[in-house]
Amino acid sequence: MGKSSVTVNLAVALASQGYKVGVVDADIYGYSVPRMLGADRDPVVIDNMLVPPSNHGVTCISIGYFVPEGQAIIWRGPMLHKALEQFLADVFWDEPDFLLIDMPPGTGDIALSLSQYLPRGEVFVVTTPQPAAQKVAALSAAMAAKVNLPVKGVIENMSWFTGDDGKRYEIFGAGGGQELADELDVPLLGQLPLVPELREGGDNGNPITIAQPDSEAAQAFQAIARRIATEMKPKKVFSAALKVN
Ligand SMILES: Nc1ncnc2c1ncn2[C@@H]1O[C@H](COP(=O)(O)OP(=O)(O)O)[C@@H](O)[C@H]1O
Ligand SMILES: [Mg+2]
């Protein structure tokens, strides 16, 4: 749990470090990025391109901009595919350094579509410390591997809650993130505390990373963002087909 919160906070952390960042909200049924990012203006159409709204230095596209509030829409497989395609092809992203995709719960269809549009995509798995969550996250990782999206790291969320007594309480257990990372043979990129302010920041469009930059959670997001931008930096890929003779 915490995929969307982690996506949004990492996005604003990367933006604050000087990168150009976009977020695609690929959760068609349970979209939440516009609210969490506080990006609630609608996209603007210019020259057949959708110009996505932005806030806190992060641009964002979401199905939430296109469906009337509170209305349930049934998406068939091909429509889902088409919506994602448009998010990637018809939106003016302006060459971002990072395009973060907030995935829906579960796996399946969306991962498959994305792997076709973003063949060089990379996956970061968010998990909580207890074994049950770890199993779910492991399944997502297995799905990513099936569609050839490499898993690059694990982020553990809700790792502890610090009480008024200053003690850390491991409400959801301990060790799950590291175990999953070991199992997938990737690094555990960081651990995020359980803090009410993180939820509040999501509810009011003021991510904690921006709202309380000195907090433990904000510092953890900044550190994870730095690791992703430096040590995990995507390698430049040179295609043989583009070789100049
Ligand atoms: N570390 C955390 N501390 C406090 N609340 C959190 C934390 N991570 C997530 N939440 C809250 O839990 C709820 C679910 O998180 P969300 O990011 O939407 O998860 P997902 O995208 O995986 O469904 C949200 O209300 C969010 O604000
Ligand atoms: Mg979500």
PDB file of C-alpha atoms and ligand atoms in Angstrom:
ATOM      1  CA  MET A   1       0.000   0.000   0.000  1.00  0.00           C
ATOM      2  CA  GLY A   2       1.148   3.505  -0.782  1.00  0.00           C
ATOM      3  CA  LYS A   3       1.974   3.247  -4.480  1.00  0.00           C
ATOM      4  CA  SER A   4       0.341   6.559  -5.376  1.00  0.00           C
ATOM      5  CA  SER A   5       1.714   8.424  -2.345  1.00  0.00           C
ATOM      6  CA  VAL A   6       5.199   7.167  -3.110  1.00  0.00           C
ATOM      7  CA  THR A   7       4.888   8.043  -6.810  1.00  0.00           C
ATOM      8  CA  VAL A   8       3.734  11.589  -6.091  1.00  0.00           C
ATOM      9  CA  ASN A   9       6.294  12.280  -3.366  1.00  0.00           C
ATOM     10  CA  LEU A  10       9.143  10.859  -5.428  1.00  0.00           C
ATOM     11  CA  ALA A  11       7.979  12.957  -8.369  1.00  0.00           C
ATOM     12  CA  VAL A  12       8.062  16.203  -6.376  1.00  0.00           C
ATOM     13  CA  ALA A  13      11.387  15.178  -4.793  1.00  0.00           C
ATOM     14  CA  LEU A  14      12.927  14.626  -8.236  1.00  0.00           C
ATOM     15  CA  ALA A  15      11.484  17.931  -9.447  1.00  0.00           C
ATOM     16  CA  SER A  16      12.949  19.733  -6.431  1.00  0.00           C
ATOM     17  CA  GLN A  17      16.321  18.254  -7.373  1.00  0.00           C
ATOM     18  CA  GLY A  18      16.094  19.957 -10.739  1.00  0.00           C
ATOM     19  CA  TYR A  19      14.717  17.212 -12.951  1.00  0.00           C
ATOM     20  CA  LYS A  20      11.846  17.578 -15.365  1.00  0.00           C
ATOM     21  CA  VAL A  21       9.202  15.133 -14.149  1.00  0.00           C
ATOM     22  CA  GLY A  22       5.848  13.868 -15.374  1.00  0.00           C
ATOM     23  CA  VAL A  23       3.430  11.418 -13.787  1.00  0.00           C
ATOM     24  CA  VAL A  24       1.025   9.175 -15.669  1.00  0.00           C
ATOM     25  CA  ASP A  25      -1.813   8.028 -13.455  1.00  0.00           C
ATOM     26  CA  ALA A  26      -2.374   4.567 -14.912  1.00  0.00           C
ATOM     27  CA  ASP A  27      -4.955   3.709 -12.268  1.00  0.00           C
ATOM     28  CA  ILE A  28      -7.985   4.064 -14.502  1.00  0.00           C
ATOM     29  CA  TYR A  29     -10.525   3.005 -11.875  1.00  0.00           C
ATOM     30  CA  GLY A  30      -8.996   4.450  -8.752  1.00  0.00           C
ATOM     31  CA  TYR A  31      -7.177   7.507 -10.035  1.00  0.00           C
ATOM     32  CA  SER A  32      -5.727   9.625  -7.263  1.00  0.00           C
ATOM     33  CA  VAL A  33      -2.721  11.520  -8.594  1.00  0.00           C
ATOM     34  CA  PRO A  34      -4.420  14.836  -9.511  1.00  0.00           C
ATOM     35  CA  ARG A  35      -5.699  15.263  -5.984  1.00  0.00           C
ATOM     36  CA  MET A  36      -2.492  14.132  -4.281  1.00  0.00           C
ATOM     37  CA  LEU A  37      -0.450  16.466  -6.443  1.00  0.00           C
ATOM     38  CA  GLY A  38      -2.951  19.278  -6.156  1.00  0.00           C
ATOM     39  CA  ALA A  39      -3.012  19.451  -9.948  1.00  0.00           C
ATOM     40  CA  ASP A  40      -6.722  19.943 -10.418  1.00  0.00           C
ATOM     41  CA  ARG A  41      -6.822  22.170 -13.484  1.00  0.00           C
ATOM     42  CA  ASP A  42      -7.912  20.371 -16.659  1.00  0.00           C
ATOM     43  CA  PRO A  43      -5.427  19.720 -19.440  1.00  0.00           C
ATOM     44  CA  VAL A  44      -5.494  22.191 -22.310  1.00  0.00           C
ATOM     45  CA  VAL A  45      -5.599  21.181 -25.968  1.00  0.00           C
ATOM     46  CA  ILE A  46      -3.113  22.959 -28.205  1.00  0.00           C
ATOM     47  CA  ASP A  47      -2.479  21.810 -31.769  1.00  0.00           C
ATOM     48  CA  ASN A  48      -4.002  18.390 -31.139  1.00  0.00           C
ATOM     49  CA  MET A  49      -1.722  17.843 -28.174  1.00  0.00           C
ATOM     50  CA  LEU A  50      -2.933  17.684 -24.611  1.00  0.00           C
ATOM     51  CA  VAL A  51      -0.910  19.977 -22.405  1.00  0.00           C
ATOM     52  CA  PRO A  52      -1.027  18.409 -18.950  1.00  0.00           C
ATOM     53  CA  PRO A  53      -1.560  20.501 -15.834  1.00  0.00           C
ATOM     54  CA  SER A  54       1.283  20.749 -13.383  1.00  0.00           C
ATOM     55  CA  ASN A  55       1.845  21.570  -9.750  1.00  0.00           C
ATOM     56  CA  HIS A  56       4.892  21.541  -7.480  1.00  0.00           C
ATOM     57  CA  GLY A  57       6.978  21.307 -10.668  1.00  0.00           C
ATOM     58  CA  VAL A  58       5.397  18.025 -11.778  1.00  0.00           C
ATOM     59  CA  THR A  59       3.104  17.549 -14.776  1.00  0.00           C
ATOM     60  CA  CYS A  60       0.416  14.915 -14.566  1.00  0.00           C
ATOM     61  CA  ILE A  61      -2.139  13.184 -16.727  1.00  0.00           C
ATOM     62  CA  SER A  62      -4.969  11.103 -15.331  1.00  0.00           C
ATOM     63  CA  ILE A  63      -8.277   9.677 -16.433  1.00  0.00           C
ATOM     64  CA  GLY A  64      -9.657  11.816 -13.607  1.00  0.00           C
ATOM     65  CA  TYR A  65      -9.489  14.818 -15.960  1.00  0.00           C
ATOM     66  CA  PHE A  66     -11.837  13.173 -18.426  1.00  0.00           C
ATOM     67  CA  VAL A  67     -14.556  11.450 -16.439  1.00  0.00           C
ATOM     68  CA  PRO A  68     -17.251  13.322 -14.572  1.00  0.00           C
ATOM     69  CA  GLU A  69     -16.692  13.195 -10.828  1.00  0.00           C
ATOM     70  CA  GLY A  70     -18.335  10.262  -9.115  1.00  0.00           C
ATOM     71  CA  GLN A  71     -19.246   8.508 -12.335  1.00  0.00           C
ATOM     72  CA  ALA A  72     -18.280   4.878 -12.808  1.00  0.00           C
ATOM     73  CA  ILE A  73     -17.061   3.904 -16.215  1.00  0.00           C
ATOM     74  CA  ILE A  74     -16.536   0.382 -17.423  1.00  0.00           C
ATOM     75  CA  TRP A  75     -13.455   0.119 -19.518  1.00  0.00           C
ATOM     76  CA  ARG A  76     -13.012  -2.776 -21.860  1.00  0.00           C
ATOM     77  CA  GLY A  77      -9.506  -4.046 -22.513  1.00  0.00           C
ATOM     78  CA  PRO A  78      -8.980  -2.254 -25.846  1.00  0.00           C
ATOM     79  CA  MET A  79     -10.286   1.054 -24.407  1.00  0.00           C
ATOM     80  CA  LEU A  80      -7.891   0.787 -21.519  1.00  0.00           C
ATOM     81  CA  HIS A  81      -5.074   0.191 -23.934  1.00  0.00           C
ATOM     82  CA  LYS A  82      -6.159   3.171 -26.038  1.00  0.00           C
ATOM     83  CA  ALA A  83      -6.400   5.496 -23.042  1.00  0.00           C
ATOM     84  CA  LEU A  84      -2.866   4.644 -21.971  1.00  0.00           C
ATOM     85  CA  GLU A  85      -1.624   5.038 -25.505  1.00  0.00           C
ATOM     86  CA  GLN A  86      -3.104   8.530 -25.651  1.00  0.00           C
ATOM     87  CA  PHE A  87      -1.569   9.430 -22.305  1.00  0.00           C
ATOM     88  CA  LEU A  88       1.830   8.619 -23.730  1.00  0.00           C
ATOM     89  CA  ALA A  89       1.467   9.657 -27.366  1.00  0.00           C
ATOM     90  CA  ASP A  90      -0.934  12.600 -27.401  1.00  0.00           C
ATOM     91  CA  VAL A  91       0.238  14.385 -24.284  1.00  0.00           C
ATOM     92  CA  PHE A  92       2.888  17.060 -24.522  1.00  0.00           C
ATOM     93  CA  TRP A  93       5.467  15.786 -22.028  1.00  0.00           C
ATOM     94  CA  ASP A  94       8.267  18.018 -23.272  1.00  0.00           C
ATOM     95  CA  GLU A  95      11.036  15.463 -22.878  1.00  0.00           C
ATOM     96  CA  PRO A  96      10.919  14.783 -19.171  1.00  0.00           C
ATOM     97  CA  ASP A  97      13.942  13.348 -17.396  1.00  0.00           C
ATOM     98  CA  PHE A  98      11.571  11.045 -15.528  1.00  0.00           C
ATOM     99  CA  LEU A  99       8.094   9.876 -16.416  1.00  0.00           C
ATOM    100  CA  LEU A 100       6.672   8.080 -13.394  1.00  0.00           C
ATOM    101  CA  ILE A 101       3.759   5.727 -13.932  1.00  0.00           C
ATOM    102  CA  ASP A 102       1.455   5.203 -10.977  1.00  0.00           C
ATOM    103  CA  MET A 103       0.225   1.650 -11.373  1.00  0.00           C
ATOM    104  CA  PRO A 104      -3.184   0.352 -10.313  1.00  0.00           C
ATOM    105  CA  PRO A 105      -3.455  -2.439  -7.763  1.00  0.00           C
ATOM    106  CA  GLY A 106      -2.980  -5.878  -9.226  1.00  0.00           C
ATOM    107  CA  THR A 107      -1.136  -6.509 -12.417  1.00  0.00           C
ATOM    108  CA  GLY A 108      -2.336  -7.768 -15.763  1.00  0.00           C
ATOM    109  CA  ASP A 109      -3.637  -5.597 -18.550  1.00  0.00           C
ATOM    110  CA  ILE A 110      -2.040  -2.295 -17.688  1.00  0.00           C
ATOM    111  CA  ALA A 111       1.443  -3.727 -17.213  1.00  0.00           C
ATOM    112  CA  LEU A 112       1.148  -5.478 -20.538  1.00  0.00           C
ATOM    113  CA  SER A 113       0.027  -2.321 -22.356  1.00  0.00           C
ATOM    114  CA  LEU A 114       2.739  -0.248 -20.750  1.00  0.00           C
ATOM    115  CA  SER A 115       5.459  -2.683 -21.668  1.00  0.00           C
ATOM    116  CA  GLN A 116       4.456  -2.235 -25.293  1.00  0.00           C
ATOM    117  CA  TYR A 117       4.496   1.557 -25.188  1.00  0.00           C
ATOM    118  CA  LEU A 118       7.479   1.899 -22.895  1.00  0.00           C
ATOM    119  CA  PRO A 119       9.786  -0.956 -23.765  1.00  0.00           C
ATOM    120  CA  ARG A 120      12.555   0.649 -21.733  1.00  0.00           C
ATOM    121  CA  GLY A 121      10.413   1.149 -18.660  1.00  0.00           C
ATOM    122  CA  GLU A 122      11.694   0.111 -15.264  1.00  0.00           C
ATOM    123  CA  VAL A 123       9.747  -1.043 -12.238  1.00  0.00           C
ATOM    124  CA  PHE A 124      10.047  -0.022  -8.597  1.00  0.00           C
ATOM    125  CA  VAL A 125       8.025  -2.094  -6.175  1.00  0.00           C
ATOM    126  CA  VAL A 126       6.347  -0.569  -3.121  1.00  0.00           C
ATOM    127  CA  THR A 127       5.621  -2.924  -0.252  1.00  0.00           C
ATOM    128  CA  THR A 128       4.819  -2.816   3.446  1.00  0.00           C
ATOM    129  CA  PRO A 129       6.887  -4.817   5.934  1.00  0.00           C
ATOM    130  CA  GLN A 130       4.548  -7.744   6.502  1.00  0.00           C
ATOM    131  CA  PRO A 131       4.699 -11.055   4.611  1.00  0.00           C
ATOM    132  CA  ALA A 132       1.215 -10.793   3.046  1.00  0.00           C
ATOM    133  CA  ALA A 133       2.006  -7.497   1.335  1.00  0.00           C
ATOM    134  CA  GLN A 134       5.351  -8.824   0.324  1.00  0.00           C
ATOM    135  CA  LYS A 135       3.655 -11.716  -1.506  1.00  0.00           C
ATOM    136  CA  VAL A 136       1.410  -9.310  -3.427  1.00  0.00           C
ATOM    137  CA  ALA A 137       4.383  -7.147  -4.335  1.00  0.00           C
ATOM    138  CA  ALA A 138       6.337 -10.224  -5.414  1.00  0.00           C
ATOM    139  CA  LEU A 139       3.502 -11.103  -7.797  1.00  0.00           C
ATOM    140  CA  SER A 140       3.629  -7.632  -9.339  1.00  0.00           C
ATOM    141  CA  ALA A 141       7.354  -8.051  -9.778  1.00  0.00           C
ATOM    142  CA  ALA A 142       6.843 -11.437 -11.433  1.00  0.00           C
ATOM    143  CA  MET A 143       4.319  -9.872 -13.782  1.00  0.00           C
ATOM    144  CA  ALA A 144       6.769  -7.121 -14.688  1.00  0.00           C
ATOM    145  CA  ALA A 145       9.413  -9.714 -15.446  1.00  0.00           C
ATOM    146  CA  LYS A 146       6.958 -11.577 -17.694  1.00  0.00           C
ATOM    147  CA  VAL A 147       6.440  -8.503 -19.845  1.00  0.00           C
ATOM    148  CA  ASN A 148      10.168  -7.730 -19.830  1.00  0.00           C
ATOM    149  CA  LEU A 149      10.097  -4.705 -17.567  1.00  0.00           C
ATOM    150  CA  PRO A 150      13.112  -4.970 -15.282  1.00  0.00           C
ATOM    151  CA  VAL A 151      12.547  -4.476 -11.559  1.00  0.00           C
ATOM    152  CA  LYS A 152      15.135  -2.009 -10.273  1.00  0.00           C
ATOM    153  CA  GLY A 153      14.402  -1.624  -6.602  1.00  0.00           C
ATOM    154  CA  VAL A 154      12.072  -2.009  -3.644  1.00  0.00           C
ATOM    155  CA  ILE A 155      10.677   0.759  -1.445  1.00  0.00           C
ATOM    156  CA  GLU A 156       9.242  -0.181   1.941  1.00  0.00           C
ATOM    157  CA  ASN A 157       6.325   1.952   3.118  1.00  0.00           C
ATOM    158  CA  MET A 158       4.802   2.229   6.608  1.00  0.00           C
ATOM    159  CA  SER A 159       7.947   0.762   8.098  1.00  0.00           C
ATOM    160  CA  TRP A 160       7.362   2.253  11.548  1.00  0.00           C
ATOM    161  CA  PHE A 161       5.404   4.820  13.495  1.00  0.00           C
ATOM    162  CA  THR A 162       7.250   7.004  15.965  1.00  0.00           C
ATOM    163  CA  GLY A 163       5.189   7.514  19.116  1.00  0.00           C
ATOM    164  CA  ASP A 164       5.123  10.551  21.362  1.00  0.00           C
ATOM    165  CA  ASP A 165       7.524   8.601  23.556  1.00  0.00           C
ATOM    166  CA  GLY A 166      10.042   8.769  20.688  1.00  0.00           C
ATOM    167  CA  LYS A 167       9.966   5.000  20.262  1.00  0.00           C
ATOM    168  CA  ARG A 168       9.566   3.366  16.864  1.00  0.00           C
ATOM    169  CA  TYR A 169       6.606   1.017  16.659  1.00  0.00           C
ATOM    170  CA  GLU A 170       6.725  -1.512  13.833  1.00  0.00           C
ATOM    171  CA  ILE A 171       2.987  -1.705  13.347  1.00  0.00           C
ATOM    172  CA  PHE A 172       3.136  -3.792  10.185  1.00  0.00           C
ATOM    173  CA  GLY A 173       6.036  -5.958  11.265  1.00  0.00           C
ATOM    174  CA  ALA A 174       9.563  -5.669  10.035  1.00  0.00           C
ATOM    175  CA  GLY A 175      11.898  -6.926   7.370  1.00  0.00           C
ATOM    176  CA  GLY A 176       9.504  -7.453   4.454  1.00  0.00           C
ATOM    177  CA  GLY A 177      11.085  -4.859   2.197  1.00  0.00           C
ATOM    178  CA  GLN A 178      14.585  -6.228   2.635  1.00  0.00           C
ATOM    179  CA  GLU A 179      13.367  -9.789   2.139  1.00  0.00           C
ATOM    180  CA  LEU A 180      11.600  -8.895  -1.074  1.00  0.00           C
ATOM    181  CA  ALA A 181      14.634  -6.967  -2.310  1.00  0.00           C
ATOM    182  CA  ASP A 182      16.849  -9.974  -1.609  1.00  0.00           C
ATOM    183  CA  GLU A 183      14.407 -12.279  -3.331  1.00  0.00           C
ATOM    184  CA  LEU A 184      14.378 -10.043  -6.425  1.00  0.00           C
ATOM    185  CA  ASP A 185      18.111  -9.384  -6.171  1.00  0.00           C
ATOM    186  CA  VAL A 186      17.652  -5.601  -6.244  1.00  0.00           C
ATOM    187  CA  PRO A 187      18.415  -2.928  -3.629  1.00  0.00           C
ATOM    188  CA  LEU A 188      16.014  -1.809  -0.919  1.00  0.00           C
ATOM    189  CA  LEU A 189      16.020   1.886  -1.814  1.00  0.00           C
ATOM    190  CA  GLY A 190      14.524   3.206   1.367  1.00  0.00           C
ATOM    191  CA  GLN A 191      12.025   2.878   4.196  1.00  0.00           C
ATOM    192  CA  LEU A 192       9.222   5.345   4.788  1.00  0.00           C
ATOM    193  CA  PRO A 193       7.636   5.978   8.164  1.00  0.00           C
ATOM    194  CA  LEU A 194       3.904   5.863   8.802  1.00  0.00           C
ATOM    195  CA  VAL A 195       2.934   9.465   9.533  1.00  0.00           C
ATOM    196  CA  PRO A 196      -0.495  11.090   9.525  1.00  0.00           C
ATOM    197  CA  GLU A 197       0.977  14.146   7.788  1.00  0.00           C
ATOM    198  CA  LEU A 198       1.792  11.999   4.768  1.00  0.00           C
ATOM    199  CA  ARG A 199      -1.857  11.094   4.333  1.00  0.00           C
ATOM    200  CA  GLU A 200      -2.972  14.655   4.973  1.00  0.00           C
ATOM    201  CA  GLY A 201      -0.519  15.930   2.360  1.00  0.00           C
ATOM    202  CA  GLY A 202      -2.071  13.528  -0.135  1.00  0.00           C
ATOM    203  CA  ASP A 203      -5.600  14.533   0.766  1.00  0.00           C
ATOM    204  CA  ASN A 204      -4.967  18.237   0.328  1.00  0.00           C
ATOM    205  CA  GLY A 205      -2.619  18.246  -2.648  1.00  0.00           C
ATOM    206  CA  ASN A 206       0.400  19.319  -0.650  1.00  0.00           C
ATOM    207  CA  PRO A 207       2.779  16.348  -0.654  1.00  0.00           C
ATOM    208  CA  ILE A 208       4.748  16.077   2.589  1.00  0.00           C
ATOM    209  CA  THR A 209       8.008  16.250   0.657  1.00  0.00           C
ATOM    210  CA  ILE A 210       7.129  19.855  -0.206  1.00  0.00           C
ATOM    211  CA  ALA A 211       4.970  20.754   2.778  1.00  0.00           C
ATOM    212  CA  GLN A 212       7.375  19.557   5.491  1.00  0.00           C
ATOM    213  CA  PRO A 213      10.741  19.255   3.806  1.00  0.00           C
ATOM    214  CA  ASP A 214      12.608  18.648   7.079  1.00  0.00           C
ATOM    215  CA  SER A 215      10.406  15.768   8.195  1.00  0.00           C
ATOM    216  CA  GLU A 216      11.730  12.224   8.346  1.00  0.00           C
ATOM    217  CA  ALA A 217       9.406  11.149   5.515  1.00  0.00           C
ATOM    218  CA  ALA A 218      10.418  14.028   3.229  1.00  0.00           C
ATOM    219  CA  GLN A 219      14.101  13.312   3.841  1.00  0.00           C
ATOM    220  CA  ALA A 220      13.525   9.641   3.040  1.00  0.00           C
ATOM    221  CA  PHE A 221      11.777  10.535  -0.229  1.00  0.00           C
ATOM    222  CA  GLN A 222      14.610  12.903  -1.162  1.00  0.00           C
ATOM    223  CA  ALA A 223      17.190  10.203  -0.470  1.00  0.00           C
ATOM    224  CA  ILE A 224      15.320   7.623  -2.559  1.00  0.00           C
ATOM    225  CA  ALA A 225      14.931  10.145  -5.390  1.00  0.00           C
ATOM    226  CA  ARG A 226      18.675  10.850  -5.297  1.00  0.00           C
ATOM    227  CA  ARG A 227      19.475   7.147  -5.509  1.00  0.00           C
ATOM    228  CA  ILE A 228      17.125   6.684  -8.442  1.00  0.00           C
ATOM    229  CA  ALA A 229      18.562   9.694 -10.258  1.00  0.00           C
ATOM    230  CA  THR A 230      22.199   8.814  -9.707  1.00  0.00           C
ATOM    231  CA  GLU A 231      23.045   5.214  -8.960  1.00  0.00           C
ATOM    232  CA  MET A 232      20.005   3.853 -10.848  1.00  0.00           C
ATOM    233  CA  LYS A 233      20.341   6.288 -13.699  1.00  0.00           C
ATOM    234  CA  PRO A 234      19.159   4.648 -16.913  1.00  0.00           C
ATOM    235  CA  LYS A 235      21.993   3.826 -19.235  1.00  0.00           C
ATOM    236  CA  LYS A 236      21.943   5.421 -22.644  1.00  0.00           C
ATOM    237  CA  VAL A 237      20.878   2.810 -25.138  1.00  0.00           C
ATOM    238  CA  PHE A 238      22.471   2.875 -28.545  1.00  0.00           C
ATOM    239  CA  SER A 239      20.553   1.112 -31.226  1.00  0.00           C
ATOM    240  CA  ALA A 240      22.560  -0.756 -33.823  1.00  0.00           C
ATOM    241  CA  ALA A 241      19.952   0.272 -36.354  1.00  0.00           C
ATOM    242  CA  LEU A 242      20.903   3.924 -35.882  1.00  0.00           C
ATOM    243  CA  LYS A 243      24.604   3.423 -36.473  1.00  0.00           C
ATOM    244  CA  VAL A 244      26.106   5.845 -38.954  1.00  0.00           C
ATOM    245  CA  ASN A 245      28.234   4.052 -41.495  1.00  0.00           C
TER     246      ASN A 245
HETATM  247  N1  LIG B   1       3.603   6.214   4.985  1.00  0.00           N
HETATM  248  C1  LIG B   1       2.323   6.576   5.118  1.00  0.00           C
HETATM  249  N2  LIG B   1       1.888   7.205   6.229  1.00  0.00           N
HETATM  250  C2  LIG B   1       0.588   7.574   6.381  1.00  0.00           C
HETATM  251  N3  LIG B   1      -0.363   7.371   5.462  1.00  0.00           N
HETATM  252  C3  LIG B   1       0.008   6.746   4.317  1.00  0.00           C
HETATM  253  C4  LIG B   1       1.347   6.343   4.074  1.00  0.00           C
HETATM  254  N4  LIG B   1       1.395   5.757   2.836  1.00  0.00           N
HETATM  255  C5  LIG B   1       0.149   5.813   2.348  1.00  0.00           C
HETATM  256  N5  LIG B   1      -0.695   6.396   3.221  1.00  0.00           N
HETATM  257  C6  LIG B   1      -2.145   6.630   3.061  1.00  0.00           C
HETATM  258  O1  LIG B   1      -2.748   5.374   2.795  1.00  0.00           O
HETATM  259  C7  LIG B   1      -3.757   5.512   1.803  1.00  0.00           C
HETATM  260  C8  LIG B   1      -3.441   4.615   0.604  1.00  0.00           C
HETATM  261  O2  LIG B   1      -2.256   5.068   0.006  1.00  0.00           O
HETATM  262  P1  LIG B   1      -2.079   5.153  -1.563  1.00  0.00           P
HETATM  263  O3  LIG B   1      -0.807   5.869  -1.806  1.00  0.00           O
HETATM  264  O4  LIG B   1      -3.301   5.687  -2.216  1.00  0.00           O
HETATM  265  O5  LIG B   1      -1.890   3.604  -1.891  1.00  0.00           O
HETATM  266  P2  LIG B   1      -2.133   2.806  -3.266  1.00  0.00           P
HETATM  267  O6  LIG B   1      -1.862   3.753  -4.396  1.00  0.00           O
HETATM  268  O7  LIG B   1      -1.120   1.683  -3.203  1.00  0.00           O
HETATM  269  O8  LIG B   1      -3.528   2.331  -3.228  1.00  0.00           O
HETATM  270  C9  LIG B   1      -3.786   6.984   1.449  1.00  0.00           C
HETATM  271  O9  LIG B   1      -4.799   7.608   2.195  1.00  0.00           O
HETATM  272  C10 LIG B   1      -2.433   7.494   1.862  1.00  0.00           C
HETATM  273  O10 LIG B   1      -2.456   8.864   2.216  1.00  0.00           O
HETATM  274 MG    MG B   2      -2.973   4.173  -6.057  1.00  0.00          MG
END
